[in-house]
mmCIF file of C-alpha atoms in Angstrom:
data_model
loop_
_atom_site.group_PDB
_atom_site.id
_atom_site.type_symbol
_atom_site.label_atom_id
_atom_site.label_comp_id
_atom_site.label_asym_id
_atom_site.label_seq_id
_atom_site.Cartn_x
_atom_site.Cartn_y
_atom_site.Cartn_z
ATOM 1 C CA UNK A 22 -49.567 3.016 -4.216
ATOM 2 C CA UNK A 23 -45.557 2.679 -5.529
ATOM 3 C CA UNK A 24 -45.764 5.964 -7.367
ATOM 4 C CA UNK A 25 -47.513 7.582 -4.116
ATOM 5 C CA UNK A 26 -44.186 5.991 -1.773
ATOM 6 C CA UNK A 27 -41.860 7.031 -4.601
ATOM 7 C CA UNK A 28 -43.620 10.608 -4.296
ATOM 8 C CA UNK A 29 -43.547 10.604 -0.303
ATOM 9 C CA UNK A 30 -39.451 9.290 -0.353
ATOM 10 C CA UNK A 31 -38.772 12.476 -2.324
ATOM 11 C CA UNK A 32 -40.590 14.923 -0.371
ATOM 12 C CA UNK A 33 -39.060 13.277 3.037
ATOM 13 C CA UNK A 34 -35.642 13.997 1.514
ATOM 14 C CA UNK A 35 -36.360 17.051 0.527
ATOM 15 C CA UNK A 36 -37.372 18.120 3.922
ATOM 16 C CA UNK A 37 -34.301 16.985 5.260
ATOM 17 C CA UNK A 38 -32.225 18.499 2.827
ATOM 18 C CA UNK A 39 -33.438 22.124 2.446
ATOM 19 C CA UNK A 40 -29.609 23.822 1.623
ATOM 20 C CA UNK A 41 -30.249 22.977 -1.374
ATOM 21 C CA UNK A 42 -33.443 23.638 -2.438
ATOM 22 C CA UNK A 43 -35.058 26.742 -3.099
ATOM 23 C CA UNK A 44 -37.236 28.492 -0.410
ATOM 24 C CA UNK A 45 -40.416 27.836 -2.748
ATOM 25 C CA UNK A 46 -39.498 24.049 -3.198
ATOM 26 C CA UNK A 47 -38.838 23.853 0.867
ATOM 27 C CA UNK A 48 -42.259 25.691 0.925
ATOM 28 C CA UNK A 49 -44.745 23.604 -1.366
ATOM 29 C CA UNK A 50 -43.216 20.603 0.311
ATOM 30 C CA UNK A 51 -43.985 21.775 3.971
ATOM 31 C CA UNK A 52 -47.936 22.870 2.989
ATOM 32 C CA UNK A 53 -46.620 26.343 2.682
ATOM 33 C CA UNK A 54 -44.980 26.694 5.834
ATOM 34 C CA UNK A 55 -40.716 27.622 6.442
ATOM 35 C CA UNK A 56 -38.425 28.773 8.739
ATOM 36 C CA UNK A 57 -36.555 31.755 8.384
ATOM 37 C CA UNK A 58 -33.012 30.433 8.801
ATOM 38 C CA UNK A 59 -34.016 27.653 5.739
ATOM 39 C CA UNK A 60 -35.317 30.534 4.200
ATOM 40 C CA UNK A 61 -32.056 32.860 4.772
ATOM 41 C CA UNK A 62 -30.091 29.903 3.741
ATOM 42 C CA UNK A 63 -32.308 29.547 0.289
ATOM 43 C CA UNK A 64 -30.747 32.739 -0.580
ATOM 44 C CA UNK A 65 -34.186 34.922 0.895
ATOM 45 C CA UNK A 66 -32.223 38.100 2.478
ATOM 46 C CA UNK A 67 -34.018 39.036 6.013
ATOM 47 C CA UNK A 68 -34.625 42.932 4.575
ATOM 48 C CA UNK A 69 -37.316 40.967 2.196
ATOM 49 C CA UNK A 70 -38.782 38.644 4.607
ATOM 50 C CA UNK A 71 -39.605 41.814 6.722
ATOM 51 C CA UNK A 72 -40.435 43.395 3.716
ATOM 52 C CA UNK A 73 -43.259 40.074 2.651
ATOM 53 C CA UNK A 74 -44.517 39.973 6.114
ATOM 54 C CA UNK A 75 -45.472 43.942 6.526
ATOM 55 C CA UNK A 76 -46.878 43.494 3.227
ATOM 56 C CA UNK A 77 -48.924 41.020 4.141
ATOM 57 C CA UNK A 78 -47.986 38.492 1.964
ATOM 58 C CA UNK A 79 -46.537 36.312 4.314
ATOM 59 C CA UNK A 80 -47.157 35.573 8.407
ATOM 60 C CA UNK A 81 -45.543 34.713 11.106
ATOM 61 C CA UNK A 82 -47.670 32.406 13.336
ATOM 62 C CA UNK A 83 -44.230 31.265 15.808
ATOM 63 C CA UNK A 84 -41.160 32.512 16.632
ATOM 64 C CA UNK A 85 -38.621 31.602 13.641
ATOM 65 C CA UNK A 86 -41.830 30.260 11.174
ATOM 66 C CA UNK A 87 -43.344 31.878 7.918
ATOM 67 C CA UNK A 88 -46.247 30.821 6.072
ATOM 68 C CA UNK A 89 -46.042 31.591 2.695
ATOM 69 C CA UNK A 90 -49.207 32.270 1.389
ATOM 70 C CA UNK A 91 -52.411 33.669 2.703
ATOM 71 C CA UNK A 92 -54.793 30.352 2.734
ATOM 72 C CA UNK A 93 -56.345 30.318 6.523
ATOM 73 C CA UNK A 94 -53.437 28.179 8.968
ATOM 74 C CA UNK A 95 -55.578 24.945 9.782
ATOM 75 C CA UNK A 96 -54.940 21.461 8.751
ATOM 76 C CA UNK A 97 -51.280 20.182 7.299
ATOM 77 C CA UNK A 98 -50.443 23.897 7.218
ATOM 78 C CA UNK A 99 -50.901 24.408 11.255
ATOM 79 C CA UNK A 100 -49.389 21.011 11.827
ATOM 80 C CA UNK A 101 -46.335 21.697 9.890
ATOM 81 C CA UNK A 102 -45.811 25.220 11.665
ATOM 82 C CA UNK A 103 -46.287 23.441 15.163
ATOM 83 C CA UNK A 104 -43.094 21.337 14.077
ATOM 84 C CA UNK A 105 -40.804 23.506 12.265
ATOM 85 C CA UNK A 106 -41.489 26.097 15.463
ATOM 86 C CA UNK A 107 -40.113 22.785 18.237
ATOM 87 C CA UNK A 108 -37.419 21.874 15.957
ATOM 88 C CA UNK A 109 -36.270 18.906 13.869
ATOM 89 C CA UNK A 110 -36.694 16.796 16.366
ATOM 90 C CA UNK A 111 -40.361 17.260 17.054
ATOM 91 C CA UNK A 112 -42.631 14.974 16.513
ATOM 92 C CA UNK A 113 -46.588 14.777 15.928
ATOM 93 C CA UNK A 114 -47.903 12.084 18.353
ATOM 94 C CA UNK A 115 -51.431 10.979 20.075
ATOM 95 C CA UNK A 116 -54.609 11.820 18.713
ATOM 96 C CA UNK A 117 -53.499 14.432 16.428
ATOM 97 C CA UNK A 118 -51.134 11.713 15.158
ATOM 98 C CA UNK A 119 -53.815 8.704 14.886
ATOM 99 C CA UNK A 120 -55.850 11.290 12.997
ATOM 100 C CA UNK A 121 -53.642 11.817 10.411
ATOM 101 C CA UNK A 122 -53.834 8.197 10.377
ATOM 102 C CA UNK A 123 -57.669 8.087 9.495
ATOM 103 C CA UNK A 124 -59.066 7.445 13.377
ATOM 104 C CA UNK A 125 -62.794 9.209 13.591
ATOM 105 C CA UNK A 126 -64.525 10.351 16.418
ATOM 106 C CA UNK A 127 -62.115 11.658 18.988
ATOM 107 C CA UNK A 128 -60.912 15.357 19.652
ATOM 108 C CA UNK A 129 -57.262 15.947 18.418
ATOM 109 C CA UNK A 130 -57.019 19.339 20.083
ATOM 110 C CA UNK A 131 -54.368 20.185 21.754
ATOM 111 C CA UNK A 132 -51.839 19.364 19.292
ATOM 112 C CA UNK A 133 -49.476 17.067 20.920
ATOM 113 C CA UNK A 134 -45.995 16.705 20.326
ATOM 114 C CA UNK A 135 -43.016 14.641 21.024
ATOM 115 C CA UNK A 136 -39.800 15.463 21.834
ATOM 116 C CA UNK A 137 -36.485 13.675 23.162
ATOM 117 C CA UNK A 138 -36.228 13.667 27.017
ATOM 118 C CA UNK A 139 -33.514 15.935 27.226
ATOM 119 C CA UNK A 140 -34.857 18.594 25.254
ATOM 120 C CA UNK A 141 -35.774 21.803 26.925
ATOM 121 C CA UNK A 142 -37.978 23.703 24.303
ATOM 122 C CA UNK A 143 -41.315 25.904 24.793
ATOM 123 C CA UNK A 144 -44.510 24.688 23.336
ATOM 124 C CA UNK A 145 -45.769 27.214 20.717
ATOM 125 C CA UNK A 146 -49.759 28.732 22.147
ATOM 126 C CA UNK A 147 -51.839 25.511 21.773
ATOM 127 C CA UNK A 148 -49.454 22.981 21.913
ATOM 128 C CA UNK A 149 -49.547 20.169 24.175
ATOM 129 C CA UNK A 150 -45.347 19.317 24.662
ATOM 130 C CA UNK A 151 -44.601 15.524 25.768
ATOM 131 C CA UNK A 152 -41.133 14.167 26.673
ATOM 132 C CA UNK A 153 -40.172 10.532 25.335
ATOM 133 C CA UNK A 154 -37.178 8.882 26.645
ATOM 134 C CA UNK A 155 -38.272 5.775 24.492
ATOM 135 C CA UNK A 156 -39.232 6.815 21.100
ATOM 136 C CA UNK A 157 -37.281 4.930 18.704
ATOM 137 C CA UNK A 158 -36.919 5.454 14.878
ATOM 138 C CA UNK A 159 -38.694 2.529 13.964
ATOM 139 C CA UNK A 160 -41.740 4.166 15.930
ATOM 140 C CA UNK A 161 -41.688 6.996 13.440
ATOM 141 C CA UNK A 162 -43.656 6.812 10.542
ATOM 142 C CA UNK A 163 -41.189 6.620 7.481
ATOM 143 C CA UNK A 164 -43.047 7.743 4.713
ATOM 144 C CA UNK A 165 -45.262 10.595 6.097
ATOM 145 C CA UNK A 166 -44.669 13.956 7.029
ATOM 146 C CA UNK A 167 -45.036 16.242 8.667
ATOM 147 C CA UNK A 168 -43.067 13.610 10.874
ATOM 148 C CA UNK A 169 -45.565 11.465 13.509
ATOM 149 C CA UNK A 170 -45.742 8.678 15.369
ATOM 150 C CA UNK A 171 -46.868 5.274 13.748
ATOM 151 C CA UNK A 172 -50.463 4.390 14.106
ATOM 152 C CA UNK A 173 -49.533 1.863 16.546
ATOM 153 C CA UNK A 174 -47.993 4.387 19.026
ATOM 154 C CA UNK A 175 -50.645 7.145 18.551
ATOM 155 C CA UNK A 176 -52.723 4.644 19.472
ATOM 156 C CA UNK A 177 -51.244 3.275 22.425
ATOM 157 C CA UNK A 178 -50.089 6.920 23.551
ATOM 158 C CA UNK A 179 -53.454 8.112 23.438
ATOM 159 C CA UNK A 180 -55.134 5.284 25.399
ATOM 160 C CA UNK A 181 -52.614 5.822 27.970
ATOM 161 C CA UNK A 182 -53.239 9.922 28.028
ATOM 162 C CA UNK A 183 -57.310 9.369 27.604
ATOM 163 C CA UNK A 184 -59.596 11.014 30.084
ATOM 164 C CA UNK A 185 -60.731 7.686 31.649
ATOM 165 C CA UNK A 186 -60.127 4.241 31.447
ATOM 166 C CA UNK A 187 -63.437 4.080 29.505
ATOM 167 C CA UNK A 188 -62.249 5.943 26.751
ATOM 168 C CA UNK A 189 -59.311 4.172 26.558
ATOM 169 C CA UNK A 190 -60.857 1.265 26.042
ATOM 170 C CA UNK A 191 -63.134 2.534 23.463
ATOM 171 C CA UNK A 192 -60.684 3.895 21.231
ATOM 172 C CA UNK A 193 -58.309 1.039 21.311
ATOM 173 C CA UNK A 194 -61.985 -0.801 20.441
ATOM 174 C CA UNK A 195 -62.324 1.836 17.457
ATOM 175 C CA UNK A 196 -58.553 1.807 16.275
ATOM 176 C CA UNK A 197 -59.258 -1.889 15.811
ATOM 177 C CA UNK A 198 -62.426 -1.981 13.802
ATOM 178 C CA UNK A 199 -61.446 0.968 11.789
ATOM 179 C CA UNK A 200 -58.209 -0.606 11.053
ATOM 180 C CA UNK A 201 -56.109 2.048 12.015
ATOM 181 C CA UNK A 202 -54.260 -0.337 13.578
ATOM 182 C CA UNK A 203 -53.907 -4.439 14.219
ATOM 183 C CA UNK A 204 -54.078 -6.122 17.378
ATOM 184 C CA UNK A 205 -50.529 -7.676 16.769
ATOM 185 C CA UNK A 206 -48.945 -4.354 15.812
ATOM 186 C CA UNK A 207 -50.800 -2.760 19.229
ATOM 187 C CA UNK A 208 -49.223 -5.481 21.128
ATOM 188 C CA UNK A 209 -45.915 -4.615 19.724
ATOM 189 C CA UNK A 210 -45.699 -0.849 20.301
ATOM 190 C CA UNK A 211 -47.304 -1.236 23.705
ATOM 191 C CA UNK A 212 -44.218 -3.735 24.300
ATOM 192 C CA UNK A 213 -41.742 -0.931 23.840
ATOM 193 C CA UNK A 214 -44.084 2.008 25.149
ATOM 194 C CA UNK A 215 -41.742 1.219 28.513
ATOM 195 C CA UNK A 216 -43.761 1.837 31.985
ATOM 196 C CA UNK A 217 -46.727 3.573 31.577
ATOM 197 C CA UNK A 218 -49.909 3.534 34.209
ATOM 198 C CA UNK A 219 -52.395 1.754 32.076
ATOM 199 C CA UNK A 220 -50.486 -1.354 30.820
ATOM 200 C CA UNK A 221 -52.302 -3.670 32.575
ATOM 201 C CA UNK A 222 -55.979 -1.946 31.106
ATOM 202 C CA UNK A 223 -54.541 -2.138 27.673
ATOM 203 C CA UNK A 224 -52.891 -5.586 27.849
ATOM 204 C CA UNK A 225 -56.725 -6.477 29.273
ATOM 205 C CA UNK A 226 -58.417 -4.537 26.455
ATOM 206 C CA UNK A 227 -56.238 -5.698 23.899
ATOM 207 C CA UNK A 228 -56.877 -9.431 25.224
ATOM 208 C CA UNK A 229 -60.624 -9.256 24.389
ATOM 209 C CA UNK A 230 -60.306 -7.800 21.244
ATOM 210 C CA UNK A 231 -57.863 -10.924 20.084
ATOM 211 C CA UNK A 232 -60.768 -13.022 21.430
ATOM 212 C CA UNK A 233 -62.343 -12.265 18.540
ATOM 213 C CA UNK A 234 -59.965 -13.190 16.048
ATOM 214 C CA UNK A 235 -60.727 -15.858 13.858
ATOM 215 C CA UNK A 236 -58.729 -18.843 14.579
ATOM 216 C CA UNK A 237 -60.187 -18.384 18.008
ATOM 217 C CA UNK A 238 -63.687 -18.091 16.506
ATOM 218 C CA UNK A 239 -63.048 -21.295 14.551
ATOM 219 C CA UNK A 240 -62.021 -23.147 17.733
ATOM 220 C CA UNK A 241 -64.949 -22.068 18.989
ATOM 221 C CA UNK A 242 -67.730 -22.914 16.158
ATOM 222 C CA UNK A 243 -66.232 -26.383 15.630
ATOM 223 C CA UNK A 244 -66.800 -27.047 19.725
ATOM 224 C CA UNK A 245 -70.346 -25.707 19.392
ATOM 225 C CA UNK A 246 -70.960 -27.862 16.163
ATOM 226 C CA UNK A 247 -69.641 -30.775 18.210
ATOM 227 C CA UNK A 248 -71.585 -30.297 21.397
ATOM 228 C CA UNK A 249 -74.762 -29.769 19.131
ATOM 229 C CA UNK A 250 -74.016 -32.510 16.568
ATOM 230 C CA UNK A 251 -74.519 -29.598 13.338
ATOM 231 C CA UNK A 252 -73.139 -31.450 10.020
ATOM 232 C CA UNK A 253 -69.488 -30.851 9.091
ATOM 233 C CA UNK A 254 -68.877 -27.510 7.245
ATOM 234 C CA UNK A 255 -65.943 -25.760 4.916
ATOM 235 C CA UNK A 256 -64.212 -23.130 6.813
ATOM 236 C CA UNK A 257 -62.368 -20.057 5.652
ATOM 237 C CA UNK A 258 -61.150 -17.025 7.168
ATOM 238 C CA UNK A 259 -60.612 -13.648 5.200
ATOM 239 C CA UNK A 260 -57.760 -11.799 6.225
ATOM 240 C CA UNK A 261 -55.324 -12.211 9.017
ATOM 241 C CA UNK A 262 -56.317 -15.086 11.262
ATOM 242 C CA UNK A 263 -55.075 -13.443 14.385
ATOM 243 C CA UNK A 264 -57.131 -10.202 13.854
ATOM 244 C CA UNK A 265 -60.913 -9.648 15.053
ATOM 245 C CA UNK A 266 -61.306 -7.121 11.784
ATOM 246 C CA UNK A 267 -61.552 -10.446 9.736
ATOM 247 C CA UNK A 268 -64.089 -13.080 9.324
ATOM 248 C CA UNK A 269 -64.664 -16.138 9.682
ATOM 249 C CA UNK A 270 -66.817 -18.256 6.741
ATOM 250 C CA UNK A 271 -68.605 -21.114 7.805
ATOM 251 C CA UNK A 272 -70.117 -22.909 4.015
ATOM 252 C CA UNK A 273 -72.876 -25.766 4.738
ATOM 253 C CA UNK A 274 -72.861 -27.057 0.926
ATOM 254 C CA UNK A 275 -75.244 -29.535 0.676
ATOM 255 C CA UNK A 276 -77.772 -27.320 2.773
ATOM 256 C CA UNK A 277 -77.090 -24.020 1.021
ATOM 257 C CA UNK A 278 -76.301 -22.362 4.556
ATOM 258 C CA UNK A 279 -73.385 -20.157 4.798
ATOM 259 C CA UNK A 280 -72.441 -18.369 8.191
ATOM 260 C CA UNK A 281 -70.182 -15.281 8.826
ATOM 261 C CA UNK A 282 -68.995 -14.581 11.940
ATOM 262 C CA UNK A 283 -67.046 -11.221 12.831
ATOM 263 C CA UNK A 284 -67.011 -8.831 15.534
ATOM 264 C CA UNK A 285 -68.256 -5.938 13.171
ATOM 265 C CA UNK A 286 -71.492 -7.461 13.397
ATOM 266 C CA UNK A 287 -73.447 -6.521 16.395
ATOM 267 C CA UNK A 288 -76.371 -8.678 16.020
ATOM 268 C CA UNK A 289 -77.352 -12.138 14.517
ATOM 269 C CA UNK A 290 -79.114 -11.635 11.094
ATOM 270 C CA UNK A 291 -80.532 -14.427 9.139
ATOM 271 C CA UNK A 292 -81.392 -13.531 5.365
ATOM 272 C CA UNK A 293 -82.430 -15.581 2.047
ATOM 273 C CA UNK A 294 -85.956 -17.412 1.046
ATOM 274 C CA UNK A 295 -86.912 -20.087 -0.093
ATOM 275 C CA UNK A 296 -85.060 -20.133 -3.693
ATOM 276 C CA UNK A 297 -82.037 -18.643 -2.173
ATOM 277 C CA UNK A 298 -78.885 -19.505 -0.180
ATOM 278 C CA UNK A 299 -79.376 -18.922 3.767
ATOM 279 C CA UNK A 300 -76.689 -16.407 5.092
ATOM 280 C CA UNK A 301 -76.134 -16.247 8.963
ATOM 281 C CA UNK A 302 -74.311 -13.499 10.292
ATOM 282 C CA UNK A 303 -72.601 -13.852 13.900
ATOM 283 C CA UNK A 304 -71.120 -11.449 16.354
ATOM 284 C CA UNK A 305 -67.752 -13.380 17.367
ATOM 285 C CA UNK A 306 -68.534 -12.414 20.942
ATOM 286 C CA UNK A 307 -71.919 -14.694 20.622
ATOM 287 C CA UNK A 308 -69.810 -17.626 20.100
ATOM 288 C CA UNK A 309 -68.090 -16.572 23.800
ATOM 289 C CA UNK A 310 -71.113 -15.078 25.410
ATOM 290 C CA UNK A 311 -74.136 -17.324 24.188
ATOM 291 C CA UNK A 312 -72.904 -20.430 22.056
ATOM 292 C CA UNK A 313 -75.780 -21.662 22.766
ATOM 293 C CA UNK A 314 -77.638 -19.450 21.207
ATOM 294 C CA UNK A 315 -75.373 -19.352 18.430
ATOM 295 C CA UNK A 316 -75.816 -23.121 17.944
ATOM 296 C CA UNK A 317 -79.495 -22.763 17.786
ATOM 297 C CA UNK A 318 -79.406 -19.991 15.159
ATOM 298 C CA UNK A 319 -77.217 -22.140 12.414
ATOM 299 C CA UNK A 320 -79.731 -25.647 13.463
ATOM 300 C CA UNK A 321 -82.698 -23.102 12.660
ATOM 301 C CA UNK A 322 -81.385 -22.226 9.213
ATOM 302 C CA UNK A 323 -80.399 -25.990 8.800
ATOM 303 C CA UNK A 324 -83.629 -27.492 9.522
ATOM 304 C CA UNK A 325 -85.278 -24.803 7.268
ATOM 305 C CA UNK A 326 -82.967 -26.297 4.838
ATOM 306 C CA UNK A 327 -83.683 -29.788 5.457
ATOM 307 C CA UNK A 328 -81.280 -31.078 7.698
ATOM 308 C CA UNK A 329 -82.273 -33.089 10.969
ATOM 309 C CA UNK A 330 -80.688 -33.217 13.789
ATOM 310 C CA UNK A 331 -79.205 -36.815 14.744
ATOM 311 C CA UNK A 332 -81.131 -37.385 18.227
ATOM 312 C CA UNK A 333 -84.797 -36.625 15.944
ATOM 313 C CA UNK A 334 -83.910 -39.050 13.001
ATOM 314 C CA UNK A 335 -86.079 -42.585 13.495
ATOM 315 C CA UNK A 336 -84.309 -45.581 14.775
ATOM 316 C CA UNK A 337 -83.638 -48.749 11.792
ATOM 317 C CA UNK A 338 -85.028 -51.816 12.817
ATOM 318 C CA UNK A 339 -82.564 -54.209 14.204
ATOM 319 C CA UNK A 340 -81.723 -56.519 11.849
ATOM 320 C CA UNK A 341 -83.504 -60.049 12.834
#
């Protein structure tokens, strides 16, 4: 992971520094892709980038962009045209962004970009062109290029541009879970997204995801535990307490129960036999929604275990 930081540092300066480099150095760093003034500026005289291009060795896909081999222009090597063809101050942002990222399952066409709010530029064909008077540098993601927006704003910038309020909620939901992204750090870039239409909707969404966080969850099992009179149990949480990605371990030693509780689990599942420990698993939402039911899934492995509730266990005799 060092060596891979180390490896994107260098790159990152060498985009920024392309005077001197050479144009196949600016090149391989860029996926292939380079302007024609960095590539004037390498030393490349214009007679033989006319000359490369009716050869057929290289291609123009923008206005002022050359790709520099003949591999089809999809992926990193489309992306990085797109920017070197708005400038150096574009930026890759939404759901092309938060794909880059690792989200799944949502369309990143068009390719959206951000630029400053004063800056009058034409989208290249396909391009989706935003204006940001907020985007600030620490909103940029540092060690990535070509240069995006962090998870966290992709995220929040493509709830708020989402087709409906349903699907805004849904990937917000799926950012979460497929850890593109934490609650906290959602929180935080939707604190300096400035006004935006759905800030109330994502505040909301955001809200119910925290719910089921941990430390939450735990607040919640011990009151169930009291209200039901269930033995006391070893707690521990794995990973951040304040996110709903981790879980929550509930250990009933001298029973052999153990319960998980997370929201990644959708349904309760009880597993082991007779020679083996009992493992519960929860969905954190049950503990909201039904903690009841909750309740009487943990006494039903305990009892199978041994354990008897207090209001079943015989009276002692009075002593005379």
């Amino acid at each position: 992971m060092l060596a891979q930081r180390k490896n994107n540092r260098h790159r990152l300066l060498m985009a920024h520094n392309p005077g001197r480099l050479s144009w196949q150095e600016i090149a391989t760093t860029q996926a292939g892709v380079i302007t024609i003034r960095d590539a004037v500026a390498a030393g490349v005289p214009r007679t033989e980038i006319r000359r490369r291009l009716n050869d057929g060795h290289w291609r123009q896909p923008f206005r002022g962009v050359l790709i520099t081999d003949l591999a089809p222009t999809t992926g990193p090597q489309h992306l990085w045209a797109v920017v070197q063809a708005i400038g150096p101050d574009a930026v890759l942002a939404g759901g092309c962004a938060a794909a880059l990222a690792g989200l799944v399952g949502y369309d990143t066409q068009p390719v959206t970009v951000l630029v400053p709010a004063d800056r009058r530029v034409s989208a290249p064909p396909g391009v989706l062109l935003r204006h940001s008077a907020r985007l600030q540098i620490t909103e940029i993601d540092p060690l990535r290029l070509p240069r995006r927006t962090t998870p966290a704003r992709s995220v929040i910038d493509m709830a708020e541009w989402a087709a409906s309020r349903a699907l805004a909620q849904d990937l917000l939901a799926d950012a979460v879970h497929q850890r593109i992204a934490a609650v906290r750090g959602l929180r935080e870039a939707l604190s300096r997204r400035g006004p935006i239409s759905r800030r109330t909707l994502i505040t909301e969404t955001l809200d119910r995801l925290g719910a089921d966080a941990p430390h939450l969850t735990e607040i919640m099992f011990r009151r169930i535990e009291r209200r039901q009179e269930l033995p006391s149990a070893g707690y521990r949480v794995e990973g951040p307490p304040d996110e709903p990605t981790s879980r929550l371990t509930v250990r009933y030693e001298p029973w052999r129960v153990r319960v998980e509780v997370g929201s990644a689990v959708s349904q309760p599942v009880t597993e082991g036999g007779p020679d083996q420990d009992i493992l519960v698993r929860l969905p954190a939402r049950l503990l909201r929604t039904a903690p009841d039911d909750a309740a009487a899934i943990v006494a039903g492995a305990l009892r199978e275990r041994g354990w008897v509730p207090p209001t079943a266990r015989p009276h002692q005799a009075l002593a005379s």
